[in-house]
Amino acid sequence: MKSSLQRPPLTAIIGLVIVATFLLLAIFGSYIAPYSEFETVGETWAPSSAEFLLGTDNLGRDILSRIIIGAQMTIGIAVTCTMLSFVIGTVVGLAASVASNVVDQIFSRSVDILLSIPVLIFALIVLSAFGSSMPVLILTIALIDAPRVFRVARALAMNVRNLEFVETAWLRGESRWWLMTREILPNILPPMISEFGLRFCFNFLIVAGLSFLGLGIQPPSADWGGMVRENGQAITFGISAPIWPALAIGLVTIGINLVVDWVLSMNARPSGASAEL
Amino acid sequence: MRLFKNVITRMILERVMLGILTLFAVSVLIFAATSILPGDAATAVLGQGATPETVKAYREELGLDRPAIVRYGDWLAGVVQGDLGTSLTTRQPISDSVIPRFENTLFLAGFAALIAVPLAIGLGIIAAINEGRLVDRVANIVSLGAISVPEFFVAYLLILFFAVKLGLFPTLATVFPEMGFFDRLYVTILPVIALIMIVTAHMLRMTRSAVLSVLSQPYIEMAFLKGLRRRSVIMQHALPNAAAPIISVVALNLAYLIVGVVVIEVVFVYPGLGQYMVDAVSKRDLPVVQGCALLFAATFVAVNALADILSVAINPRLRRSRH
């Protein structure tokens, strides 16, 4: 498998190109977009033309521009959720791995209960209670995702926790925090990074799904899930307006999955089972 | 404790008890999330403009002035007797509107699962047997695509081609109680295909890796080394041991079916539990949300318990390792 280190496979290159393109759009989108996000520039649901490459939406706004500008909001929220859930999940997971058995059991059993509610249903419960706003949305998704990160982090940390160098550090009197951050964390980082990609995809799809249901990011901000919702009815007239933002969502997720597959195949082969967890 | 001599009977009882316990914890969680919060149901329904007097009167009418524990006790007692309370917006008993919708959802999800489960297991096994060959790589890329795109993308593509361009099926899955079985099947074909595609992709990938992990065991190598043909190694040695992980894969993926069914119902305006719940969330009709969430969670917990019991029943070795 040495060759895979030197030259990434075609699928990985495609993935990297997709991810890089959308990252650029997310950062510089408002400079690239031909039209504004809010302005009505054409008729309702105009077909694609040289003027409007992907046509216009239900209010006559340029779909391409809204996809380009919406990249920032759509991707940004999912990244924020995932980072938050990783901080929470990893800290608690590492803590559980170095804590006493009782504490570990309490954490693990509570997580089992949290995991027995399907994600979307959980999100709907919380959003119905708090109403949908940006901070609520981000916190909800992060808190729903954190137990899943906890599971992975704890399982990986448990493998490292019993190795000699951790035992040595414990015996020479280092604190639990030292064990977590200096001994265990650096050793579980590579698999955690590919896990980050997978969790991001998952959160990205959930946020898009909630926006599609009208419970995520609120209009008039351009976001891809909301754009699909606003243009949903066009499909019955054979107009492909809702297809484009949905395709953008799919492309981002496919791109990241391709990259993660490649990273996993490099990481997993030499050390065997570690990435399987 | 030799109360139950039969190991399987005892195991089933343990698993059912665990399921009930989980469900109890879930019900506490659902109730807590929707009740012990700043914006309570009264203000949510009456809106910001309501005077304090009307809010107070409404709170008393709903019984929201009593402590949360008492309300939880009442709610749970009602739920156990099949009474989910009263909707805040329609003032109708929730159970009456939930039950027909739940049946509709079960019809949709069950129809999809009936096709998706054998399809995914079959394709997953074929992909695993041909690891690295063309079949496997095609299955890998297609299923990666299908799990990456959102459910509504699949649904809209299906509508665009099969309903609008070809005119084969209706764009909306409208069903009503008097409808015949075959009319129902015809109307729900597009949402079912969308669900099948999503669930099959997830299940196929996990089935494949479950079979592959069994194939990497030493006894499989032994079977090959003693000269058995590939077909019989897989059929007689690998698959019986892969059955338990495959069953848990199936159960796990029914979660995607639950999430998928909510979105798909909204796309096709299908009168199921998912659409009802989304509607209640946007109206902030909390008792309805609680009831729907509890039903979804109960289905999920029941499916998982059933899967555990099945996998132990199929694989005798698992019976001993559990204490």
Coordinates of C-alpha atoms in Angstrom, one line a residue:
Chain A
M1 CA 0.0 0.0 0.0
K2 CA 3.0 2.3 -0.2
S3 CA 1.9 3.6 -3.6
S4 CA -1.2 5.0 -2.1
L5 CA 0.9 7.4 0.0
Q6 CA 2.7 8.7 -3.0
R7 CA -0.2 9.2 -5.3
P8 CA -3.9 9.4 -4.2
P9 CA -6.4 7.3 -6.2
L10 CA -8.6 9.0 -8.7
T11 CA -11.6 9.0 -6.4
A12 CA -9.6 10.8 -3.7
I13 CA -8.5 13.5 -6.2
I14 CA -12.1 14.0 -7.3
G15 CA -13.1 14.3 -3.6
L16 CA -10.3 16.8 -2.8
V17 CA -11.3 18.9 -5.8
I18 CA -15.0 19.0 -4.8
V19 CA -14.2 19.8 -1.2
A20 CA -11.7 22.5 -2.2
T21 CA -14.1 24.1 -4.6
F22 CA -16.9 24.3 -2.1
L23 CA -14.5 25.7 0.6
L24 CA -13.5 28.5 -1.8
L25 CA -17.2 29.2 -2.5
A26 CA -17.9 29.3 1.3
I27 CA -15.1 31.8 1.9
F28 CA -15.2 34.0 -1.2
G29 CA -18.8 33.3 -2.4
S30 CA -20.2 36.8 -2.1
Y31 CA -17.4 38.1 -4.5
I32 CA -17.9 35.3 -7.1
A33 CA -21.7 35.3 -7.3
P34 CA -23.0 37.1 -10.4
Y35 CA -26.2 38.4 -8.6
S36 CA -27.2 39.3 -5.1
E37 CA -28.7 36.8 -2.6
F38 CA -32.0 38.6 -2.1
E39 CA -32.6 40.6 -5.2
T40 CA -35.3 39.6 -7.7
V41 CA -33.6 39.6 -11.1
G42 CA -35.9 37.7 -13.3
E43 CA -39.3 35.9 -13.6
T44 CA -40.5 33.2 -11.3
W45 CA -38.8 29.9 -12.1
A46 CA -37.2 31.1 -15.3
P47 CA -35.5 28.2 -17.1
S48 CA -31.7 28.0 -17.3
S49 CA -30.2 30.4 -19.8
A50 CA -26.9 32.3 -20.5
E51 CA -28.1 35.0 -18.1
F52 CA -29.2 32.7 -15.3
L53 CA -27.2 29.5 -15.6
L54 CA -29.4 27.4 -13.3
G55 CA -32.6 29.5 -13.7
T56 CA -34.4 31.5 -11.1
D57 CA -36.3 30.5 -8.0
N58 CA -39.8 31.1 -6.7
L59 CA -39.2 34.8 -6.1
G60 CA -37.2 35.3 -9.3
R61 CA -33.8 35.3 -7.6
D62 CA -30.8 33.7 -9.4
I63 CA -30.4 30.1 -8.2
L64 CA -26.7 29.9 -8.9
S65 CA -25.9 33.0 -6.9
R66 CA -27.9 31.8 -4.0
I67 CA -26.2 28.4 -4.1
I68 CA -22.8 30.2 -4.2
I69 CA -23.6 32.6 -1.4
G70 CA -25.5 30.0 0.6
A71 CA -22.4 27.8 0.8
Q72 CA -21.0 29.8 3.7
M73 CA -24.1 29.5 5.8
T74 CA -24.9 25.9 5.0
I75 CA -21.4 24.6 5.4
G76 CA -20.5 26.9 8.2
I77 CA -23.3 25.8 10.5
A78 CA -22.5 22.1 10.0
V79 CA -18.8 22.8 10.7
T80 CA -19.6 24.7 13.9
C81 CA -21.9 21.9 15.1
T82 CA -19.3 19.2 14.4
M83 CA -16.5 21.1 16.1
L84 CA -18.7 21.7 19.2
S85 CA -19.8 18.1 19.3
F86 CA -16.2 16.9 19.0
V87 CA -14.9 19.1 21.8
I88 CA -17.7 17.8 24.1
G89 CA -17.6 14.2 22.9
T90 CA -13.8 13.9 23.0
V91 CA -13.3 15.5 26.4
V92 CA -16.0 13.4 28.0
G93 CA -14.9 10.2 26.1
L94 CA -11.3 10.7 27.3
A95 CA -12.4 11.5 30.8
A96 CA -14.5 8.3 30.9
S97 CA -11.5 6.3 29.7
V98 CA -9.3 7.5 32.6
A99 CA -12.1 7.7 35.2
S100 CA -13.1 5.1 37.7
N101 CA -15.2 2.2 36.5
V102 CA -18.4 3.5 38.1
V103 CA -18.2 6.9 36.4
D104 CA -17.4 5.3 33.1
Q105 CA -20.5 3.0 33.4
I106 CA -22.7 6.0 34.3
F107 CA -21.5 7.9 31.2
S108 CA -21.8 4.9 28.9
R109 CA -25.3 3.8 30.0
S110 CA -26.6 7.4 29.7
V111 CA -25.2 7.5 26.2
D112 CA -26.9 4.3 25.3
I113 CA -30.2 5.8 26.3
L114 CA -29.5 9.0 24.3
L115 CA -28.6 6.9 21.3
S116 CA -31.9 5.0 21.4
I117 CA -33.8 8.0 20.0
P118 CA -33.4 8.5 16.3
V119 CA -31.5 11.8 15.5
L120 CA -34.1 13.6 13.5
I121 CA -36.8 12.8 16.0
F122 CA -34.6 14.1 18.9
A123 CA -33.9 17.3 16.9
L124 CA -37.6 17.8 16.3
I125 CA -38.4 17.4 20.0
V126 CA -35.9 20.0 21.0
L127 CA -36.8 22.4 18.3
S128 CA -40.5 22.2 19.1
A129 CA -39.7 23.2 22.7
F130 CA -37.3 26.0 22.0
G131 CA -38.4 27.2 18.6
S132 CA -35.9 27.3 15.8
S133 CA -33.2 29.9 15.9
M134 CA -29.5 29.7 14.9
P135 CA -28.0 29.2 18.4
V136 CA -30.7 26.6 19.3
L137 CA -30.1 24.8 16.0
I138 CA -26.3 24.6 16.4
L139 CA -26.5 23.6 20.1
T140 CA -29.2 21.0 19.4
I141 CA -27.3 19.3 16.6
A142 CA -24.0 19.4 18.6
L143 CA -25.6 17.9 21.7
I144 CA -27.3 15.2 19.6
D145 CA -24.0 14.3 17.9
A146 CA -21.8 14.5 21.0
P147 CA -22.8 11.0 22.4
R148 CA -21.8 9.5 19.0
V149 CA -18.4 11.2 19.2
F150 CA -18.1 10.1 22.8
R151 CA -18.6 6.4 21.8
V152 CA -15.8 6.5 19.3
A153 CA -13.4 8.6 21.4
R154 CA -13.9 6.3 24.4
A155 CA -13.5 3.1 22.4
L156 CA -10.3 4.4 20.8
A157 CA -9.0 5.8 24.2
M158 CA -9.7 2.4 25.9
N159 CA -7.3 0.7 23.5
V160 CA -4.5 3.2 24.3
R161 CA -5.3 3.5 28.0
N162 CA -3.9 0.1 28.9
L163 CA -0.6 0.5 27.1
E164 CA 2.6 0.7 29.1
F165 CA 3.5 4.3 28.5
V166 CA 0.1 5.5 29.9
E167 CA 0.5 3.2 32.9
T168 CA 4.0 4.6 33.5
A169 CA 2.8 8.1 33.4
W170 CA 0.0 7.3 35.9
L171 CA 2.5 5.6 38.2
R172 CA 4.9 8.5 38.1
G173 CA 2.0 10.6 39.5
E174 CA 0.8 12.5 36.5
S175 CA -2.8 13.9 36.8
R176 CA -5.8 12.4 34.9
W177 CA -5.9 15.5 32.7
W178 CA -2.2 14.9 31.7
L179 CA -3.1 11.3 30.8
M180 CA -6.0 12.5 28.7
T181 CA -4.2 15.3 26.8
R182 CA -0.6 14.3 26.7
E183 CA -0.7 10.5 26.5
I184 CA -4.0 9.4 25.0
L185 CA -5.2 12.2 22.8
P186 CA -2.1 12.3 20.4
N187 CA -2.5 8.6 19.9
I188 CA -6.1 8.6 18.9
L189 CA -6.0 11.8 16.8
P190 CA -5.6 10.2 13.3
P191 CA -8.7 8.0 13.5
M192 CA -10.6 10.9 15.2
I193 CA -9.8 13.2 12.2
S194 CA -11.4 10.8 9.7
E195 CA -14.3 10.4 12.1
F196 CA -14.7 14.2 12.0
G197 CA -15.2 14.0 8.3
L198 CA -17.9 11.4 8.7
R199 CA -19.7 13.2 11.5
F200 CA -19.6 16.4 9.5
C201 CA -21.4 14.7 6.6
F202 CA -24.0 13.4 9.0
N203 CA -24.6 16.7 10.7
F204 CA -24.6 18.5 7.3
L205 CA -27.4 16.2 6.1
I206 CA -29.4 16.6 9.3
V207 CA -29.2 20.4 9.2
A208 CA -30.1 20.3 5.5
G209 CA -33.0 18.0 6.3
L210 CA -34.2 20.3 9.1
S211 CA -34.0 23.3 6.9
F212 CA -35.9 21.4 4.2
L213 CA -38.6 20.7 6.8
G214 CA -38.7 24.5 7.5
L215 CA -37.3 24.0 11.0
G216 CA -33.6 24.8 10.4
I217 CA -32.0 28.0 9.0
Q218 CA -34.8 30.5 8.5
P219 CA -35.4 32.5 5.2
P220 CA -34.6 34.9 3.6
S221 CA -30.9 33.7 4.2
A222 CA -29.8 31.6 1.3
D223 CA -29.3 28.0 2.5
W224 CA -29.4 24.9 0.4
G225 CA -32.0 22.9 2.4
G226 CA -34.3 25.9 2.6
M227 CA -33.9 26.6 -1.1
V228 CA -35.1 23.0 -1.9
R229 CA -38.1 23.7 0.3
E230 CA -39.0 27.0 -1.3
N231 CA -38.8 25.6 -4.8
G232 CA -40.3 22.1 -4.0
Q233 CA -43.6 22.8 -5.8
A234 CA -41.8 23.6 -9.1
I235 CA -41.0 19.9 -9.6
T236 CA -44.6 19.1 -10.4
F237 CA -44.3 21.4 -13.4
G238 CA -41.1 19.6 -14.5
I239 CA -38.9 22.6 -13.4
S240 CA -35.7 21.4 -11.9
A241 CA -35.2 24.4 -9.5
P242 CA -35.2 22.3 -6.3
I243 CA -32.7 19.8 -7.8
W244 CA -29.7 22.1 -7.9
P245 CA -29.4 23.0 -4.2
A246 CA -30.1 19.4 -3.3
L247 CA -27.3 18.4 -5.7
A248 CA -24.9 20.8 -4.1
I249 CA -25.7 19.2 -0.7
G250 CA -25.0 15.7 -2.2
L251 CA -21.8 16.8 -3.9
V252 CA -20.3 18.2 -0.7
T253 CA -21.1 15.0 1.2
I254 CA -19.8 12.7 -1.6
G255 CA -16.6 14.8 -1.8
I256 CA -15.9 14.4 1.9
N257 CA -16.8 10.7 1.9
L258 CA -14.3 10.1 -0.9
V259 CA -11.5 11.9 0.9
V260 CA -12.3 10.1 4.2
D261 CA -12.3 6.7 2.4
W262 CA -8.8 7.5 1.1
V263 CA -7.5 8.6 4.5
L264 CA -9.1 5.6 6.2
S265 CA -7.5 3.2 3.7
M266 CA -4.1 4.7 4.4
N267 CA -4.6 4.6 8.2
A268 CA -6.3 1.3 8.6
R269 CA -4.1 -1.1 6.6
P270 CA -0.9 -1.1 8.7
S271 CA -2.4 -1.1 12.2
G272 CA -5.3 -3.4 11.4
A273 CA -8.4 -3.1 13.4
S274 CA -7.9 0.4 14.9
A275 CA -9.9 2.3 12.3
E276 CA -12.7 -0.3 12.4
L277 CA -13.9 1.0 15.7
Chain B
M1 CA -31.6 -18.2 39.8
R2 CA -32.9 -21.2 38.0
L3 CA -36.3 -19.7 37.6
F4 CA -36.2 -20.1 33.8
K5 CA -34.5 -23.3 32.8
N6 CA -34.7 -22.5 29.2
V7 CA -31.8 -20.1 28.4
I8 CA -33.6 -18.5 25.5
T9 CA -36.7 -17.8 27.5
R10 CA -34.7 -16.1 30.1
M11 CA -32.7 -14.1 27.5
I12 CA -35.9 -12.9 25.8
L13 CA -37.3 -11.8 29.2
E14 CA -34.1 -10.0 30.0
R15 CA -34.1 -8.2 26.7
V16 CA -37.7 -7.2 26.9
M17 CA -37.2 -5.8 30.4
L18 CA -34.2 -3.9 29.1
G19 CA -36.3 -2.5 26.3
I20 CA -39.1 -1.4 28.6
L21 CA -36.5 0.2 30.9
T22 CA -34.9 2.1 28.0
L23 CA -38.3 3.2 26.8
F24 CA -39.1 4.5 30.3
A25 CA -35.9 6.5 30.3
V26 CA -36.7 7.8 26.8
S27 CA -40.2 8.9 28.0
V28 CA -38.6 10.9 30.9
L29 CA -36.2 12.5 28.4
I30 CA -39.0 13.4 25.9
F31 CA -41.1 14.8 28.6
A32 CA -38.3 16.7 30.3
A33 CA -37.1 18.2 27.0
T34 CA -40.6 19.5 26.2
S35 CA -41.8 20.5 29.6
I36 CA -39.1 21.9 31.9
L37 CA -38.3 24.8 29.6
P38 CA -38.6 28.5 29.6
G39 CA -41.1 28.9 26.7
D40 CA -43.9 26.7 27.8
A41 CA -46.9 25.5 25.7
A42 CA -49.3 28.3 26.8
T43 CA -47.1 31.1 25.6
A44 CA -46.1 29.1 22.5
V45 CA -49.8 28.7 21.5
L46 CA -51.1 32.1 22.5
G47 CA -48.1 34.0 21.0
Q48 CA -46.2 36.9 22.4
G49 CA -49.1 39.3 22.3
A50 CA -51.2 37.5 24.9
T51 CA -51.9 39.3 28.2
P52 CA -50.6 37.7 31.4
E53 CA -54.2 37.0 32.5
T54 CA -55.1 34.9 29.4
V55 CA -51.8 33.1 29.7
K56 CA -52.5 32.3 33.3
A57 CA -56.0 31.1 32.6
Y58 CA -54.8 29.0 29.7
R59 CA -52.0 27.5 31.8
E60 CA -54.6 26.5 34.4
E61 CA -56.8 25.0 31.8
L62 CA -53.9 22.9 30.5
G63 CA -52.9 22.0 34.0
L64 CA -49.5 23.6 33.5
D65 CA -49.5 25.2 36.9
R66 CA -49.0 21.8 38.5
P67 CA -45.4 20.5 39.2
A68 CA -43.7 18.8 36.3
I69 CA -43.4 15.4 38.2
V70 CA -47.2 15.3 38.7
R71 CA -47.8 16.1 35.0
Y72 CA -45.3 13.5 34.0
G73 CA -47.1 10.9 36.1
D74 CA -50.5 11.8 34.6
W75 CA -49.0 11.7 31.1
L76 CA -47.4 8.3 31.6
A77 CA -50.5 6.9 33.2
G78 CA -52.4 8.1 30.1
V79 CA -49.9 6.7 27.7
V80 CA -49.9 3.3 29.3
Q81 CA -53.7 3.2 28.7
G82 CA -53.3 4.4 25.1
D83 CA -54.3 8.0 25.8
L84 CA -51.8 10.5 24.5
G85 CA -53.6 13.6 25.7
T86 CA -55.3 16.4 23.7
S87 CA -53.8 18.4 20.9
L88 CA -53.4 22.1 21.7
T89 CA -54.3 23.3 18.3
T90 CA -57.3 21.0 17.3
R91 CA -58.5 20.2 20.8
Q92 CA -59.0 16.6 19.6
P93 CA -57.7 13.5 21.4
I94 CA -54.2 12.8 19.9
S95 CA -54.6 9.0 19.9
D96 CA -57.5 9.3 17.4
S97 CA -55.4 11.1 14.8
V98 CA -52.1 9.4 15.5
I99 CA -53.3 5.8 15.1
P100 CA -54.4 5.9 11.4
R101 CA -51.3 8.0 10.6
F102 CA -49.1 5.5 12.4
E103 CA -50.7 2.7 10.3
N104 CA -50.0 4.7 7.1
T105 CA -46.3 5.1 8.2
L106 CA -46.0 1.4 9.1
F107 CA -47.4 0.6 5.6
L108 CA -44.9 2.8 3.9
A109 CA -41.9 1.7 6.0
G110 CA -42.9 -1.9 6.0
F111 CA -43.4 -2.0 2.3
A112 CA -39.9 -0.5 1.8
A113 CA -38.2 -2.8 4.4
L114 CA -39.8 -5.9 2.8
I115 CA -37.9 -5.2 -0.4
A116 CA -34.9 -3.4 0.9
V117 CA -33.8 -5.9 3.5
P118 CA -33.4 -9.0 1.3
L119 CA -32.0 -6.8 -1.5
A120 CA -29.4 -5.2 0.7
I121 CA -28.3 -8.5 2.3
G122 CA -28.0 -10.2 -1.0
L123 CA -26.1 -7.4 -2.7
G124 CA -23.9 -7.0 0.4
I125 CA -22.9 -10.6 0.4
I126 CA -22.3 -10.6 -3.4
A127 CA -20.1 -7.5 -2.9
A128 CA -18.2 -9.1 -0.1
I129 CA -17.6 -12.4 -2.0
N130 CA -16.2 -10.4 -4.9
E131 CA -14.2 -8.0 -2.8
G132 CA -12.1 -5.7 -5.1
R133 CA -13.6 -6.9 -8.3
L134 CA -15.8 -4.9 -10.6
V135 CA -19.1 -5.8 -9.0
D136 CA -17.8 -4.7 -5.6
R137 CA -16.4 -1.5 -6.9
V138 CA -19.6 -0.5 -8.7
A139 CA -21.7 -1.4 -5.6
N140 CA -19.3 0.7 -3.5
I141 CA -19.5 3.8 -5.7
V142 CA -23.2 3.6 -6.3
S143 CA -24.0 3.1 -2.6
L144 CA -21.6 5.8 -1.5
G145 CA -23.5 8.2 -3.8
A146 CA -26.9 7.1 -2.4
I147 CA -25.9 7.5 1.2
S148 CA -24.3 10.9 0.5
V149 CA -27.2 12.7 -1.2
P150 CA -30.1 13.9 1.0
E151 CA -33.4 12.0 0.9
F152 CA -35.3 14.8 -0.8
F153 CA -32.8 14.8 -3.7
V154 CA -33.6 11.2 -4.5
A155 CA -37.3 11.9 -4.1
Y156 CA -37.3 14.9 -6.4
L157 CA -35.3 13.1 -9.0
L158 CA -37.8 10.2 -9.0
I159 CA -40.7 12.7 -9.2
L160 CA -39.1 14.5 -12.1
F161 CA -38.4 11.4 -14.2
F162 CA -41.2 9.0 -13.3
A163 CA -44.0 11.3 -12.5
V164 CA -43.5 14.4 -14.6
K165 CA -41.5 13.3 -17.6
L166 CA -42.8 9.8 -18.0
G167 CA -46.2 10.3 -16.3
L168 CA -46.1 6.8 -14.9
F169 CA -47.0 7.5 -11.2
P170 CA -48.7 10.4 -9.3
T171 CA -46.5 13.2 -8.0
L172 CA -48.2 13.1 -4.6
A173 CA -48.9 10.0 -2.5
T174 CA -52.4 10.8 -1.4
V175 CA -54.1 8.0 0.4
F176 CA -57.4 7.8 2.2
P177 CA -59.0 5.1 4.4
E178 CA -61.4 3.7 1.8
M179 CA -58.6 3.1 -0.7
G180 CA -58.1 -0.5 -2.0
F181 CA -54.8 -2.3 -1.3
F182 CA -53.5 -2.2 -4.8
D183 CA -54.4 1.5 -5.4
R184 CA -52.5 2.2 -2.2
L185 CA -49.5 0.2 -3.5
Y186 CA -49.6 2.1 -6.8
V187 CA -49.8 5.5 -5.2
T188 CA -46.9 4.8 -2.8
I189 CA -44.5 3.4 -5.3
L190 CA -42.3 6.5 -5.7
P191 CA -41.9 7.2 -1.9
V192 CA -41.2 3.5 -1.4
I193 CA -38.5 3.4 -4.1
A194 CA -36.9 6.5 -2.6
L195 CA -36.8 4.8 0.8
I196 CA -35.5 1.5 -0.6
M197 CA -32.6 3.3 -2.3
I198 CA -31.5 5.1 0.8
V199 CA -31.9 2.2 3.2
T200 CA -30.4 -0.4 0.8
A201 CA -27.3 1.7 0.3
H202 CA -26.6 1.9 4.1
M203 CA -27.5 -1.7 4.7
L204 CA -25.4 -3.0 1.8
R205 CA -22.3 -1.3 2.9
M206 CA -22.6 -2.5 6.5
T207 CA -23.5 -6.0 5.5
R208 CA -20.5 -6.1 3.2
S209 CA -18.1 -5.2 6.0
A210 CA -19.8 -7.6 8.4
V211 CA -19.3 -10.5 6.0
L212 CA -15.7 -9.3 5.2
S213 CA -14.8 -9.3 8.9
V214 CA -16.0 -12.9 9.3
L215 CA -14.1 -13.8 6.1
S216 CA -10.8 -12.6 7.7
Q217 CA -11.1 -15.1 10.6
P218 CA -8.6 -18.0 10.9
Y219 CA -11.2 -20.8 10.5
I220 CA -12.2 -19.4 7.1
E221 CA -8.5 -19.5 6.0
M222 CA -8.5 -23.1 7.4
A223 CA -11.5 -24.0 5.3
F224 CA -9.8 -22.6 2.2
L225 CA -6.6 -24.4 3.0
K226 CA -8.2 -27.7 3.3
G227 CA -9.4 -27.3 -0.3
L228 CA -13.0 -26.3 0.0
R229 CA -14.5 -24.3 -2.9
R230 CA -15.1 -20.6 -2.4
R231 CA -18.9 -21.1 -2.7
S232 CA -19.1 -23.7 0.1
V233 CA -16.7 -21.8 2.4
I234 CA -19.0 -18.8 2.2
M235 CA -22.3 -20.6 2.4
Q236 CA -21.4 -23.2 5.1
H237 CA -18.7 -21.5 7.2
A238 CA -18.9 -17.8 6.8
L239 CA -22.6 -17.0 6.5
P240 CA -23.9 -18.8 9.6
N241 CA -21.5 -16.7 11.7
A242 CA -22.2 -13.5 9.8
A243 CA -25.9 -13.8 10.5
A244 CA -25.8 -12.1 14.0
P245 CA -23.8 -9.1 12.8
I246 CA -26.1 -8.8 9.7
I247 CA -29.2 -8.8 11.8
S248 CA -27.9 -6.0 14.0
V249 CA -26.9 -4.1 10.8
V250 CA -30.5 -4.5 9.6
A251 CA -31.9 -3.2 12.9
L252 CA -29.5 -0.3 13.0
N253 CA -30.5 0.7 9.5
L254 CA -34.1 0.8 10.3
A255 CA -33.1 4.0 12.1
Y256 CA -32.3 5.5 8.7
L257 CA -35.7 4.3 7.6
I258 CA -37.3 6.2 10.4
V259 CA -35.4 9.4 9.6
G260 CA -36.0 8.9 5.9
V261 CA -39.7 8.3 6.3
V262 CA -40.2 11.7 7.9
V263 CA -38.6 13.6 5.0
I264 CA -40.1 11.4 2.3
E265 CA -43.6 11.8 3.8
V266 CA -43.2 15.6 3.7
V267 CA -42.0 15.5 0.0
F268 CA -44.9 13.3 -1.1
V269 CA -47.5 14.9 1.2
Y270 CA -48.2 11.4 2.6
P271 CA -50.5 11.4 5.6
G272 CA -48.2 9.6 8.0
L273 CA -46.8 10.1 11.5
G274 CA -43.7 11.9 10.2
Q275 CA -45.6 14.6 8.4
Y276 CA -48.0 14.9 11.3
M277 CA -45.0 15.4 13.7
V278 CA -43.3 18.0 11.5
D279 CA -46.6 19.9 11.3
A280 CA -46.9 19.8 15.1
V281 CA -43.4 21.0 15.6
S282 CA -43.9 24.0 13.4
K283 CA -47.2 24.8 15.3
R284 CA -45.4 24.0 18.6
D285 CA -48.2 21.7 19.6
L286 CA -46.1 20.0 22.3
P287 CA -48.4 17.1 23.4
V288 CA -48.6 15.9 19.8
V289 CA -44.8 16.1 19.4
Q290 CA -44.4 14.1 22.6
G291 CA -46.8 11.5 21.4
C292 CA -45.2 11.1 18.0
A293 CA -41.7 11.1 19.4
L294 CA -42.6 8.4 21.9
L295 CA -44.2 6.2 19.1
F296 CA -41.1 6.6 16.9
A297 CA -38.7 5.8 19.8
A298 CA -40.9 2.8 20.9
T299 CA -40.8 1.4 17.3
F300 CA -37.0 1.8 17.2
V301 CA -36.4 0.3 20.7
A302 CA -38.7 -2.7 19.8
V303 CA -36.9 -3.3 16.5
N304 CA -33.6 -3.4 18.2
A305 CA -34.8 -5.7 21.0
L306 CA -36.2 -8.0 18.4
A307 CA -32.9 -8.0 16.5
D308 CA -30.9 -8.9 19.6
I309 CA -33.3 -11.8 20.4
L310 CA -33.2 -13.1 16.8
S311 CA -29.4 -13.0 16.6
V312 CA -29.0 -14.9 19.8
A313 CA -31.6 -17.4 18.7
I314 CA -29.7 -18.0 15.4
N315 CA -26.2 -18.1 16.8
P316 CA -26.0 -20.6 19.8
R317 CA -22.6 -19.4 20.8
L318 CA -23.9 -16.0 21.9
R319 CA -26.2 -17.7 24.4
R320 CA -23.3 -18.6 26.7
S321 CA -21.2 -15.5 26.6
R322 CA -24.0 -13.4 28.1
H323 CA -24.3 -13.8 31.8

